[in-house]
Amino acid sequence: MDNVTLARSLFGSSMAFHIIFATLGVGIPFMIVIAEILYQVKKDKDYATLAKRWTKGLAILLGVAIPSGTLVGVMLSLLWPGFMEIVGQVIALPFQIEIWAFFLEALFMSIYVYAADRLPASLRILSVIFVAIGSSMSAVLITDAHAWMNTPSGFRMENGRVFDVHPWTAVFNPSLPTTAMHVLLSAYMTGAFAVASVAAYKLLKRGSPERERAYHQKSLFLGLLIGGIISLMTALSGHETAQMLHAHQPEKLAAAEGLFETQSHAPLAIGGVTDKETRSIKGAIEIPWALSFLAGNRFDTVVKGLNDFPEDQWPPLIIHTLFNVMVGIGTLLILVSAFTVGLRLLTKRPYPRWLLSALLLAGPLSMIGIETGWVFSCTGRQPWTIYHLQTTASAATKAQHLGSLFVLFLGLYAFLLIVTAVVMYYYFKRHPVTFDGLEGVNGEGRSL
């Protein structure tokens, strides 16, 4: 493996690991806010218990999310010195403001965990809302740097040097609104489906008391309802992303759809394999005119094909498969959540075991969709680190022995995943949900 590929592999695996915890760190607080509001509205203590127990799980996840995020920041400097030289002059603001967002999240997380029982209801909800705001702001600010790499603005380069820097123009680059909204919605969706998967697992256990099963039914229904709504919103946001690509990264859109010839009334290709030799897509199901409509809200929108670009600037054609996996998972989750929520509302009966078994996959599938989306976005920008300004090869470190580091960090990430799973399992096994305490001193299940 050459040095650039090793640097990409090491950084990509680090990001893939961190994204698991970062995504749940954004999605779970959103679910906690909803549970707290439902408790105040419905006066159902089960929602207070759900909020508290989700907070315990969130605390464990943050114990890994924070150091892994720090590690990603360090790797940016070590693996991509050429990139950081430009970033430090142009787009440093989001990284600096993100520290404030993290402080906001940590401060109100402490208030919510240690002082919630002594606060009025409105202040308790406000504290957890600020936790969710802080985590969401962190996600948006880090996503801002990624969006800027796709649509760089706020400076100009001459002879490899940076001039005329306008930091706020760089921050509010053209793709920020669309990219940030898509990232947030997908994180909220994943948090909801993760909750649903855990509830489905609990409901599959035989011999559970009816009181406990009713509690987990509420968790499952809430996760599916919120996940279904947000997944539909994510799909609509994906439509806006297609329009952003059409305007700012047309070769990525063309590669995502295996489109080689520039044309109006362009078809949308579902499935299939892009063949570089014949410059065609094989085995795909094509929906006539649909790509043109996605790109410009008109069937006669002209969509550029890959043949309009130099071949050495084509993104890897594998992104067509990545795009299909991401969209396929999102579509499946919309259909499954709509079916399961509708079934519950219409029949009022518990879900059958076969459906619960299927719902176990909702959380993992949504996380795979997140990971696939990030790989698609970053790989689809290749061969550029900063689109049309800096190649990945010129941004990468010239240091050697990255292969050894790659193997060591893969082992570290595998170890941390196992440890996190074991800690989560044994913590909740030793602290099972109980209902006697709900009528105790605080009356809200806050003793968990």
mmCIF file of C-alpha atoms in Angstrom, residues 36 52 110-125 127 441-442 444 446:
data_model
loop_
_atom_site.group_PDB
_atom_site.id
_atom_site.type_symbol
_atom_site.label_atom_id
_atom_site.label_comp_id
_atom_site.label_asym_id
_atom_site.label_seq_id
_atom_site.Cartn_x
_atom_site.Cartn_y
_atom_site.Cartn_z
ATOM 1 C CA GLU A 36 -38.742 14.087 29.364
ATOM 2 C CA LYS A 52 -32.788 8.367 33.017
ATOM 3 C CA SER A 110 -23.719 17.431 34.701
ATOM 4 C CA ILE A 111 -26.706 19.513 35.803
ATOM 5 C CA TYR A 112 -29.172 17.025 34.349
ATOM 6 C CA VAL A 113 -27.453 13.961 35.815
ATOM 7 C CA TYR A 114 -26.754 15.281 39.304
ATOM 8 C CA ALA A 115 -29.383 17.941 39.936
ATOM 9 C CA ALA A 116 -32.420 17.014 37.838
ATOM 10 C CA ASP A 117 -34.392 15.734 40.829
ATOM 11 C CA ARG A 118 -34.008 19.058 42.606
ATOM 12 C CA LEU A 119 -35.021 21.212 39.653
ATOM 13 C CA PRO A 120 -38.522 22.266 38.606
ATOM 14 C CA ALA A 121 -39.859 20.396 35.604
ATOM 15 C CA SER A 122 -39.260 23.282 33.205
ATOM 16 C CA LEU A 123 -35.618 23.681 34.232
ATOM 17 C CA ARG A 124 -35.016 19.935 34.056
ATOM 18 C CA ILE A 125 -36.303 19.870 30.485
ATOM 19 C CA SER A 127 -31.100 21.393 30.974
ATOM 20 C CA VAL A 441 -39.075 9.282 47.469
ATOM 21 C CA ASN A 442 -38.768 11.031 44.115
ATOM 22 C CA GLU A 444 -39.772 9.317 38.977
ATOM 23 C CA ARG A 446 -34.562 8.612 39.408
#
